[in-house]
CSV table of C-alpha atoms in Angstrom, one decimal:
chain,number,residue,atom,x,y,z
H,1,UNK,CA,65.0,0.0,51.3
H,2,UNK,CA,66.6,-3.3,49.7
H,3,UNK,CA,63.1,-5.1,49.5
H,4,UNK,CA,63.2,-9.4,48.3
H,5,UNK,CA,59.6,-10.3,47.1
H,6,UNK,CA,58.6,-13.6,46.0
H,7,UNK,CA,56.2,-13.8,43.5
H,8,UNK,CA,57.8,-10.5,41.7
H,9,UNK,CA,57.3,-11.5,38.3
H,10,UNK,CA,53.6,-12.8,39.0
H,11,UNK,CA,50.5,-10.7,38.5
H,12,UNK,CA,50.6,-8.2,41.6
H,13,UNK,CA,54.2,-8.5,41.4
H,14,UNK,CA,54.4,-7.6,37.9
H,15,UNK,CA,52.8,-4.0,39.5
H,16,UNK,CA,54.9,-4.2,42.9
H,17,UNK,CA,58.4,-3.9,41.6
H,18,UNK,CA,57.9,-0.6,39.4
H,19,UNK,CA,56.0,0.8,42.0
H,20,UNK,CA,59.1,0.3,44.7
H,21,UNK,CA,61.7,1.0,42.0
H,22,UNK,CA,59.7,4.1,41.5
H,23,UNK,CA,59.4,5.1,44.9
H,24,UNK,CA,63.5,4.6,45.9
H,25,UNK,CA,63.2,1.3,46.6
H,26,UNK,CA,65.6,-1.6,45.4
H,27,UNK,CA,64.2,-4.6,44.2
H,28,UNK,CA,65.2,-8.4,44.8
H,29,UNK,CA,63.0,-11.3,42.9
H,30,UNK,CA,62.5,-14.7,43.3
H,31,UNK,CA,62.7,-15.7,39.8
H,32,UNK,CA,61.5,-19.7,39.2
H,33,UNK,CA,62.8,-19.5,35.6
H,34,UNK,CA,64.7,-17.8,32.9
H,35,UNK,CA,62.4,-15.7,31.4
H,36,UNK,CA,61.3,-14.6,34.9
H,37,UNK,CA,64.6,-13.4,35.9
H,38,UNK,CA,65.5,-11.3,32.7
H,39,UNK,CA,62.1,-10.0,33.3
H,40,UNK,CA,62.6,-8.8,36.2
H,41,UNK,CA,66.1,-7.3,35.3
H,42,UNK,CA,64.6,-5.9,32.1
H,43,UNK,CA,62.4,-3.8,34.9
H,44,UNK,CA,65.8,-2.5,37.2
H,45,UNK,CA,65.4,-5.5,39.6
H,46,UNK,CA,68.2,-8.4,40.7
H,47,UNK,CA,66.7,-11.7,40.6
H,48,UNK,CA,67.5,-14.8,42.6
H,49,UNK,CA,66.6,-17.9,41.1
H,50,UNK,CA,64.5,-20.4,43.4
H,51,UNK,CA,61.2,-21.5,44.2
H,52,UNK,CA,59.1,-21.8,47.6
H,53,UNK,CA,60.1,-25.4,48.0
H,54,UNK,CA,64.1,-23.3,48.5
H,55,UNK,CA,63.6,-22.6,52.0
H,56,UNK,CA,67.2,-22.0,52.1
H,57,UNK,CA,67.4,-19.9,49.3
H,58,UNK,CA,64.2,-17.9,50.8
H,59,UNK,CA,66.2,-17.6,54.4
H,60,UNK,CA,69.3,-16.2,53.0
H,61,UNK,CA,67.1,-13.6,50.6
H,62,UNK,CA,64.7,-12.6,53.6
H,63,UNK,CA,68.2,-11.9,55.7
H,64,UNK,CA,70.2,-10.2,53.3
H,65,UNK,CA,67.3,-7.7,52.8
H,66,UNK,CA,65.6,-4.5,54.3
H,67,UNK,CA,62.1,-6.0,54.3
H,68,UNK,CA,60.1,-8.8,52.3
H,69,UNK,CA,57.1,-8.9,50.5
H,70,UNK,CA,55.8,-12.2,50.0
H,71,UNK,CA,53.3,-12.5,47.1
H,72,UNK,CA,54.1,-16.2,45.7
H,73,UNK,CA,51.9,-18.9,45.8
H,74,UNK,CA,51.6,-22.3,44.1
H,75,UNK,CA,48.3,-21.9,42.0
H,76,UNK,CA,49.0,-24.6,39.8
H,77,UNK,CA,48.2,-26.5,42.7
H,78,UNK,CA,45.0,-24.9,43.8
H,79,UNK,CA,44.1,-25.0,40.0
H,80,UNK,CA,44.8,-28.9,40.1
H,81,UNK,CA,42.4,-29.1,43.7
H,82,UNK,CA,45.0,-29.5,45.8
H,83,UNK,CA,44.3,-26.8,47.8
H,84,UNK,CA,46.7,-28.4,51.4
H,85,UNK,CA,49.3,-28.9,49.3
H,86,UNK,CA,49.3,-25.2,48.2
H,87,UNK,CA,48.9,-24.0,51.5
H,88,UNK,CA,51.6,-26.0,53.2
H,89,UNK,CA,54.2,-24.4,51.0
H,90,UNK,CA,52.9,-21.1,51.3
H,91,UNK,CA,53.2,-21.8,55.2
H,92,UNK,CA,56.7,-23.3,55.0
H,93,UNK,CA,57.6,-20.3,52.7
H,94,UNK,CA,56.9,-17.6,55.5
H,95,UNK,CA,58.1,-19.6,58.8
H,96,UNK,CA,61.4,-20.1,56.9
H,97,UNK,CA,61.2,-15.9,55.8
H,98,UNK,CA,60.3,-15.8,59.3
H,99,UNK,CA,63.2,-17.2,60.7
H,100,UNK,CA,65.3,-15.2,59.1
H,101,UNK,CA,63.8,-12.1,60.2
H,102,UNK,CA,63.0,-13.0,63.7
H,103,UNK,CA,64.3,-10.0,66.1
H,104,UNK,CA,65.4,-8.0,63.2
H,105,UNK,CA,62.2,-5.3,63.3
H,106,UNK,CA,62.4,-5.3,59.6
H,107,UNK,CA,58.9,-5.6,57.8
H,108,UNK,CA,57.1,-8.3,56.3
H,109,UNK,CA,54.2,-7.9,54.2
H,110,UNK,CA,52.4,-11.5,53.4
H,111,UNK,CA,49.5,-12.0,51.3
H,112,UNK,CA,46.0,-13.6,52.5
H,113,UNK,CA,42.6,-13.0,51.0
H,114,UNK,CA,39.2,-11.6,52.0
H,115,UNK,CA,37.4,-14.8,50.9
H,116,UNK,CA,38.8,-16.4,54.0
H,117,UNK,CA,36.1,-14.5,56.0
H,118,UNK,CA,33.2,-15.5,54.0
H,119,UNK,CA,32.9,-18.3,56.4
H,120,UNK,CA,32.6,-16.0,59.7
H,121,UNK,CA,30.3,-12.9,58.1
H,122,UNK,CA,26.8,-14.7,58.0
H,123,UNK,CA,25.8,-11.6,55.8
H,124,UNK,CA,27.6,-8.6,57.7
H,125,UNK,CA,30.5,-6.9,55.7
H,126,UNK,CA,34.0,-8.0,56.6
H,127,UNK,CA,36.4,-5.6,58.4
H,128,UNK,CA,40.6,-5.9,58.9
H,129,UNK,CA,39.8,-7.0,62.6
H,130,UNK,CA,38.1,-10.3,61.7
H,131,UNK,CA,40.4,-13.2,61.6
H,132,UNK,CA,39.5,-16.8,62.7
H,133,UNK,CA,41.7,-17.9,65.5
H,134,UNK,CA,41.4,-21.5,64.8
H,135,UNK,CA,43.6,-21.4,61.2
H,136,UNK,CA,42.2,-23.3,58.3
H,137,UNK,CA,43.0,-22.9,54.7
H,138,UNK,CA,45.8,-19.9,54.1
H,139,UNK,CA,44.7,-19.0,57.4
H,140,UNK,CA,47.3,-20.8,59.4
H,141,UNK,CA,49.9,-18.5,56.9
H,142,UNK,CA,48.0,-15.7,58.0
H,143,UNK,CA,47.8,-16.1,61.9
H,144,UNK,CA,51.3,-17.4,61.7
H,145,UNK,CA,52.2,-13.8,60.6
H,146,UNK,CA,50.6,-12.4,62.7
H,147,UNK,CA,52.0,-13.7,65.6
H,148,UNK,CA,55.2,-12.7,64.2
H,149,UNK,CA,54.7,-9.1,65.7
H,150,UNK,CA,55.5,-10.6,69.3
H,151,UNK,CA,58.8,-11.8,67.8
H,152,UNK,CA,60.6,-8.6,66.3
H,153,UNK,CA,59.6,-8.6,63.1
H,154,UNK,CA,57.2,-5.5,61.9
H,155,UNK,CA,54.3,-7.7,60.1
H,156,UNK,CA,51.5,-6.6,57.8
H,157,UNK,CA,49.3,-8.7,56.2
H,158,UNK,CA,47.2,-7.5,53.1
H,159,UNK,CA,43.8,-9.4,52.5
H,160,UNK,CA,43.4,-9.7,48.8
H,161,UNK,CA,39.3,-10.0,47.3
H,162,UNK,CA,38.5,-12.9,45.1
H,163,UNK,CA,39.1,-10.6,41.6
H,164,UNK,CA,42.0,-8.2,41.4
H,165,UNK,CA,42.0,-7.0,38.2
H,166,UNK,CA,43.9,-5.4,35.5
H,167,UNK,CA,45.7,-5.7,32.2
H,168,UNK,CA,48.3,-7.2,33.9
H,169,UNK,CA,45.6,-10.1,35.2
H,170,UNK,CA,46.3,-12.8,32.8
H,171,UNK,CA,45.1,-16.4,35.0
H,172,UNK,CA,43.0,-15.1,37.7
H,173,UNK,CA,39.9,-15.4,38.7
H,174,UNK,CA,38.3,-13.0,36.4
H,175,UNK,CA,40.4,-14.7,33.1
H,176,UNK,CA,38.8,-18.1,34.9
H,177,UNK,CA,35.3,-17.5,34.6
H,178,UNK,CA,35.5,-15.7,31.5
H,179,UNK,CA,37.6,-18.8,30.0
H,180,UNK,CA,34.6,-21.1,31.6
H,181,UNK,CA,31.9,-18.9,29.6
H,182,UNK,CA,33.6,-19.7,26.5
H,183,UNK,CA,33.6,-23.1,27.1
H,184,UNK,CA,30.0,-23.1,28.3
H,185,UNK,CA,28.2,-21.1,25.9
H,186,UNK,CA,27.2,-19.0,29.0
H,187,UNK,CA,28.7,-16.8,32.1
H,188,UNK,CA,27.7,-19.0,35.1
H,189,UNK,CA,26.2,-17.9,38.6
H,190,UNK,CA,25.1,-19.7,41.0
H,191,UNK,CA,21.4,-19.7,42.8
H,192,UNK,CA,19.8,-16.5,42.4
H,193,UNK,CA,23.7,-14.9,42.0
H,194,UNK,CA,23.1,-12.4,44.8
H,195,UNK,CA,26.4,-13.5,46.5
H,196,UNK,CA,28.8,-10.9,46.8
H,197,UNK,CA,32.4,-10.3,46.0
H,198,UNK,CA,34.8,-7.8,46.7
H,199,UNK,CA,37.4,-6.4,44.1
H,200,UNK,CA,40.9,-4.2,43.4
H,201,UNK,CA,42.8,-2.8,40.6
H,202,UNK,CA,46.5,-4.3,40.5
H,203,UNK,CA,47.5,-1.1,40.7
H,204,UNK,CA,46.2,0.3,43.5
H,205,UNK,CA,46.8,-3.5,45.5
H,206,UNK,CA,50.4,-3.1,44.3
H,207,UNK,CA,50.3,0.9,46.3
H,208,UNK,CA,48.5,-0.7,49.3
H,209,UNK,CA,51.6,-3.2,49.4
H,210,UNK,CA,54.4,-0.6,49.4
H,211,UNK,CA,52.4,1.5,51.5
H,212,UNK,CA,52.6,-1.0,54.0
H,213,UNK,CA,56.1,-2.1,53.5
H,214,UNK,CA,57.3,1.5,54.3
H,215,UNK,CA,54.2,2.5,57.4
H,216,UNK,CA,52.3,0.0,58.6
H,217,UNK,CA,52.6,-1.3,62.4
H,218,UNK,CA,53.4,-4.6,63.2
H,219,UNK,CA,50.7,-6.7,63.0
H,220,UNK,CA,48.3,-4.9,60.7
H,221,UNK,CA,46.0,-7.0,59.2
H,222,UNK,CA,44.7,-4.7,56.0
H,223,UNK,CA,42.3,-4.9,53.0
H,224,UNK,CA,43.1,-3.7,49.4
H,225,UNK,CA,39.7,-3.2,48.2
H,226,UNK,CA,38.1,-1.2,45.7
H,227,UNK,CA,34.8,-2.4,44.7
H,228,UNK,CA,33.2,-3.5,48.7
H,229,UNK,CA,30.8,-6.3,46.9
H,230,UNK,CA,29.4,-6.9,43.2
H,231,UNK,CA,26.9,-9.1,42.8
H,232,UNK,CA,28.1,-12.6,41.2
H,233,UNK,CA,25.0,-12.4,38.8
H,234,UNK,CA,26.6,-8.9,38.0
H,235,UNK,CA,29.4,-9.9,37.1
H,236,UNK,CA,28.7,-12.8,35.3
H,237,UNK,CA,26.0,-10.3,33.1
H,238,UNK,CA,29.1,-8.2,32.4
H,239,UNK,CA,30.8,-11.1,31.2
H,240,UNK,CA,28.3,-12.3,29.1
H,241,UNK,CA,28.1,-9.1,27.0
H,242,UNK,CA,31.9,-8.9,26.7
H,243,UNK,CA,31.4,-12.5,25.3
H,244,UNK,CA,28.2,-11.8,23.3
H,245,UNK,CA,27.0,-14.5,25.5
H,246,UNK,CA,23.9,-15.3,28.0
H,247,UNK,CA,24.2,-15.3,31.9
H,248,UNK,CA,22.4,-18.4,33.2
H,249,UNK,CA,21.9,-19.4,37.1
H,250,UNK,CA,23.3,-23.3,37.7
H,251,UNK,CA,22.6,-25.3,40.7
H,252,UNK,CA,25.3,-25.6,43.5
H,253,UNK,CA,25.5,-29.3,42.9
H,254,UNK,CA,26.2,-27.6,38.8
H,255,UNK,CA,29.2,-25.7,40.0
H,256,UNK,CA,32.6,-27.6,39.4
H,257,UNK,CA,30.5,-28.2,36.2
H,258,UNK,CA,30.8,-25.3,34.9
H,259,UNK,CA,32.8,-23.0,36.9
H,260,UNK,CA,35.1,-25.6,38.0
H,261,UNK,CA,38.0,-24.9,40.5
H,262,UNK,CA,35.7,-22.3,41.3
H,263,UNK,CA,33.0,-24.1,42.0
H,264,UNK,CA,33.9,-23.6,46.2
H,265,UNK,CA,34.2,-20.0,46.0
H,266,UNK,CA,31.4,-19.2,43.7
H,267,UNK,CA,28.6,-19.1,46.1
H,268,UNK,CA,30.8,-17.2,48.4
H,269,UNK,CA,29.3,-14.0,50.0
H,270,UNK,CA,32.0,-11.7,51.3
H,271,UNK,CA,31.2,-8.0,51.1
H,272,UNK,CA,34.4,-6.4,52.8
H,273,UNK,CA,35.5,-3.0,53.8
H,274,UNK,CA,38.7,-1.0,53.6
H,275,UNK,CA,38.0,1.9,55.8
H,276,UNK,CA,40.4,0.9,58.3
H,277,UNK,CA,42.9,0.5,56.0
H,278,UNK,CA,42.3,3.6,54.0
H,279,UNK,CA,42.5,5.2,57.2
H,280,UNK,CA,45.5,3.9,58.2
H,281,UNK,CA,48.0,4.1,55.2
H,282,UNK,CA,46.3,7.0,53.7
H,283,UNK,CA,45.2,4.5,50.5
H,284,UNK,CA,42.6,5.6,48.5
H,285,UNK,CA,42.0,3.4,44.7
H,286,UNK,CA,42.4,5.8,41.9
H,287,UNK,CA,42.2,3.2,38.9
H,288,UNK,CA,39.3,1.8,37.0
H,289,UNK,CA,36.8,-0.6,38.9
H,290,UNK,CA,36.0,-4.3,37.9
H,291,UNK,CA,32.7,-3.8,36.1
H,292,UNK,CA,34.6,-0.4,34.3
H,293,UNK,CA,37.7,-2.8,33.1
H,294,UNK,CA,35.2,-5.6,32.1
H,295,UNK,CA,33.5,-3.2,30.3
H,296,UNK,CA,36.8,-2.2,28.0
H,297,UNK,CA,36.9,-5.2,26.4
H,298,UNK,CA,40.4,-6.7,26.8
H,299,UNK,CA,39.7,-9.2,29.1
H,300,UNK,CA,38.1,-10.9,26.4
H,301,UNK,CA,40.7,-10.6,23.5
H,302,UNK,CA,41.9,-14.0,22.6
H,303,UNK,CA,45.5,-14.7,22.0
């Protein structure tokens, strides 16, 4: 299959394209610069250069290919608090992929994440069939794709959790926190830290994308998750050892203080299964957990 991803060069993508070159596939990246593009030819993939904001560019990929995979997402922007702004793209992005594929059966896989359940669990652990009908933050991308099934196009969405993590994980949220401990003098939770969030290795996300490139029915809404929930305090105590550092609860009011960008998702309780999903594409993690990889010590190398 002649796959065009966006994002290829990013963190999941960075796992994504050796795992479809590996597996027979052939690889087409959006490349935003340079050193992206050589990158990705350095791996065995073409590269196209563009952005999201190249809707043209993004129809003509998404047409000349066998199926997309659409992992890009402007996190300088949700970094900076402008969380619309990100979001708008990422939904302009997929209806112009959209368009392109419209009546074509040919799959798309986009990209959502768990967290943007937390808000209908009220404590229960999340499963593939919740969704919230009335869109919201990344959630318009997501229902948006999913109606895409009715209109010849073989969609799959994978729910990311808050931390996928990895050697390849270089500005997520795990490198976030840890980078707020240091600047702290301590690894941050919030309350009483019992809070919950879910986790993947990059590895085994990158397999539950290709998985569902080549298998998965149209409309699948599916969860790469390893780790179902880890306490926040838990994972702020595993960064303060790997920093030689304390773990100390803040106030909520305290939380853009010292966890900053983070500060809306730190108190965010979303346990969430993959049964379904394992079920369905026959996915089962085989790599290191979160706690296991904090626990090796390179997350908190310096450059």
């Amino acid at each position: 299959m002649r796959v065009f991803i966006t994002g290829a060069s990013g963190h999941v993508g960075s796992a994504l394209v050796p795992e479809l070159l590996h597996n027979g596939h052939q690889v087409i990246g959006l490349a935003r610069s340079d050193e992206s593009a050589k990158r990705l030819t350095e791996w065995g993939a073409e590269a196209v250069r563009g952005d999201l904001h190249d809707l043209d560019r993004l129809r003509a990929a998404a047409a000349a290919a066998d199926g997309v995979v659409h992992l890009a997402f402007r996190h300088d922007a949700m970094v900076e608090g402008d969380l619309a702004g990100a979001a708008e793209s990422d939904l302009a992005a997929l209806q112009a992929i959209g368009d392109a594929l419209a009546g074509t059966d040919k799959p798309l896989v986009s990209t959502s994440g768990t967290g943007m359940l937390a808000h209908l669990q009220q404590g229960r652990v999340a499963t593939e069939e919740d969704y919230d009908p009335n869109g919201g933050y990344r959630i318009d991308s997501e229902n948006y794709v999913f109606d895409l099934a009715g209109k010849g196009v073989r969609t799959s969405i994978v729910r990311l959790p808050a931390i996928t993590h990895s050697r390849l994980d270089l500005h997520g949220f795990a490198p976030s926190l840890i980078s707020f401990a240091r600047r702290n003098g301590f690894a941050a939770y919030v309350g009483d830290g019992t809070n919950r969030w879910p986790a993947v290795h990059t590895l085994d996300a990158a397999r539950a994308y290709r998985l569902a490139l080549e298998s998965a029915p149209a409309g699948s809404r599916l969860h790469a998750v390893q780790d179902e929930g880890i306490e926040f305090r838990t994972i702020a105590e595993a960064i303060g050892r790997g920093l030689d550092l304390p773990a100390r609860s803040v106030t909520p009011d305290e939380a853009a203080q010292y966890v900053g960008f983070l500060g809306r998702f730190a108190t965010m309780d979303n346990p969430t299964s993959a049964a379904r999903t394992s079920e369905l594409l026959d996915w089962q993690p085989t790599h290191p957990d979160l706690l296991a990889d904090l626990a090796e010590g390179f997350y908190f190398k310096e450059n």
